[in-house]
CSV table of C-alpha atoms in Angstrom, one decimal:
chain,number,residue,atom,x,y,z
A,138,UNK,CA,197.0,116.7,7.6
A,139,UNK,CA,194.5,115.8,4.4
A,140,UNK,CA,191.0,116.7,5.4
A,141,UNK,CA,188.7,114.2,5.9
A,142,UNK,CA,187.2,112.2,2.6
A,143,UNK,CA,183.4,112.0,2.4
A,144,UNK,CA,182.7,108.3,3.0
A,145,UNK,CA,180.2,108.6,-0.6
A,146,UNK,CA,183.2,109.9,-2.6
A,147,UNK,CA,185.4,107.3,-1.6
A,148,UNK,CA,182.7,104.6,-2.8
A,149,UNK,CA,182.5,106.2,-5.7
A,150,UNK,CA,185.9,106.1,-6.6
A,151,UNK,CA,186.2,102.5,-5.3
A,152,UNK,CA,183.5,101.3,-7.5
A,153,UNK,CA,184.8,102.9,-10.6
A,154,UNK,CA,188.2,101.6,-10.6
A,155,UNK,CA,186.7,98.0,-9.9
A,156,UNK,CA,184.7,97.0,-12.7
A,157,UNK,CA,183.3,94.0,-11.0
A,158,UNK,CA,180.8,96.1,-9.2
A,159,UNK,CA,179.1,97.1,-12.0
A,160,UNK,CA,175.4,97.4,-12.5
A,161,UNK,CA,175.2,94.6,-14.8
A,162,UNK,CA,173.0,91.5,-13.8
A,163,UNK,CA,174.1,88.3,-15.0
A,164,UNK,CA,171.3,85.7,-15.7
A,165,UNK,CA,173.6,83.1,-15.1
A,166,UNK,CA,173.9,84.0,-11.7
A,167,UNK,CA,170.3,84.3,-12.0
A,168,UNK,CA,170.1,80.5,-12.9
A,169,UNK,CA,172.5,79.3,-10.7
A,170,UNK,CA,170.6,80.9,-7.3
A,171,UNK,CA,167.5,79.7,-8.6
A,172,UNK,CA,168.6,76.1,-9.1
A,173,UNK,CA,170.5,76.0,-5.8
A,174,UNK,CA,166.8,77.4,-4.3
A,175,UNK,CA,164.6,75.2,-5.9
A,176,UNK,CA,166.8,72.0,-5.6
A,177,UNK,CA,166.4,72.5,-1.7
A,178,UNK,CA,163.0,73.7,-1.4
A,179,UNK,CA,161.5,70.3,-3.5
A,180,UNK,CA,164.0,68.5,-1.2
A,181,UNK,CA,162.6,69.6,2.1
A,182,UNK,CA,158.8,68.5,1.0
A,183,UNK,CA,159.8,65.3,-0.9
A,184,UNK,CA,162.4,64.1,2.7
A,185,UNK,CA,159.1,65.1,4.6
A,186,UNK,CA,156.7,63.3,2.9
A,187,UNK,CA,159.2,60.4,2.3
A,188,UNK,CA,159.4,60.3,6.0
A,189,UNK,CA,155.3,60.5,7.0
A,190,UNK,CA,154.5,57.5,4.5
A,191,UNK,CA,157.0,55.5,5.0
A,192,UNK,CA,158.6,56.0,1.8
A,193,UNK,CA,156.0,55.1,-0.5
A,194,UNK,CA,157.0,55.9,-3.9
A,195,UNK,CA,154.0,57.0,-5.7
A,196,UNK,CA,153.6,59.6,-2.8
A,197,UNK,CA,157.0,60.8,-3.5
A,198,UNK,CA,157.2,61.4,-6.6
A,199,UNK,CA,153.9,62.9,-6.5
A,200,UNK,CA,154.9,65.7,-4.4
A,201,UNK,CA,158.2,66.5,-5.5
A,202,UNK,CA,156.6,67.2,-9.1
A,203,UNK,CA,154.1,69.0,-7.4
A,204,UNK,CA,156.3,70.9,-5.6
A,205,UNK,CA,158.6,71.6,-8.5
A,206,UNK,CA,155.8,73.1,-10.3
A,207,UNK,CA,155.0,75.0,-7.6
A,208,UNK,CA,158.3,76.3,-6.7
A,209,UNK,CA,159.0,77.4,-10.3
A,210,UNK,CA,155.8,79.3,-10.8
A,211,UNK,CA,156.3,81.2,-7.8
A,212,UNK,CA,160.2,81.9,-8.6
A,213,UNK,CA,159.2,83.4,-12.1
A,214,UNK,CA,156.2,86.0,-10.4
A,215,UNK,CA,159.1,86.7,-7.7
A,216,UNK,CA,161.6,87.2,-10.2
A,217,UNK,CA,159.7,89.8,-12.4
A,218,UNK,CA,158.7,91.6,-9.5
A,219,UNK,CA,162.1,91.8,-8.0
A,220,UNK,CA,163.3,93.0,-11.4
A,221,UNK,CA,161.3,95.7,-11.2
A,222,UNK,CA,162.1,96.8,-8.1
A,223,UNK,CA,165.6,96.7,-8.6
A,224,UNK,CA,164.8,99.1,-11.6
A,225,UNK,CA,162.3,101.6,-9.6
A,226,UNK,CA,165.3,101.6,-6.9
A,227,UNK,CA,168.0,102.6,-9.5
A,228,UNK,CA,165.9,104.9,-11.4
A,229,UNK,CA,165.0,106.8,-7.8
A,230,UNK,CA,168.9,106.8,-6.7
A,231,UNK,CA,170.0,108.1,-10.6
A,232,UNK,CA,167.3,111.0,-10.1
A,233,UNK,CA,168.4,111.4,-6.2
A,234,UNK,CA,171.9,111.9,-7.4
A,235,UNK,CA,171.0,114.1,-10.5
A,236,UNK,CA,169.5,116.6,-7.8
A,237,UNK,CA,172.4,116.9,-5.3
């Protein structure tokens, strides 16, 4: 009978034979999410305040471009903030590992 694996080493060994779960970040993913996330977030406001004034146009337009600028310059702050995370996390599992 094989002894038993340690459930770590077998991750290990699955993520280096499958290169697709590497630690490279696309920003084309990047994009894509972000699009996808904006397009529904203006949606919601511009359907809601299409719906309380009775679909007045100048309304409309007004707050999906309001909204859009909104959305956009809160997705960039949240971006470089999540970046960093993401870097502080990898940096504190590289030096984790380095001690075992």
């Amino acid at each position: 009978m094989a002894p038993p694996v340690n459930p770590r080493t077998a991750l290990d060994k699955i993520l280096k034979r499958e290169r697709w779960h590497g630690r490279g970040g696309s920003w084309v993913a990047d994009a894509i999410y972000g699009a996808n996330d904006g397009l529904g977030a203006v949606f919601g406001i511009v359907s809601g305040v299409a719906g309380a004034t009775n679909n007045q146009q100048h309304y409309v337009l007004i707050s999906g471009l309001a909204g859009n600028a909104r959305f956009h310059s809160v997705d960039g702050r949240r971006s470089v903030s999540c970046r960093k995370s993401e870097a502080e996390v990898y940096e504190a599992e590289s030096h984790a590992s380095a001690l075992r």
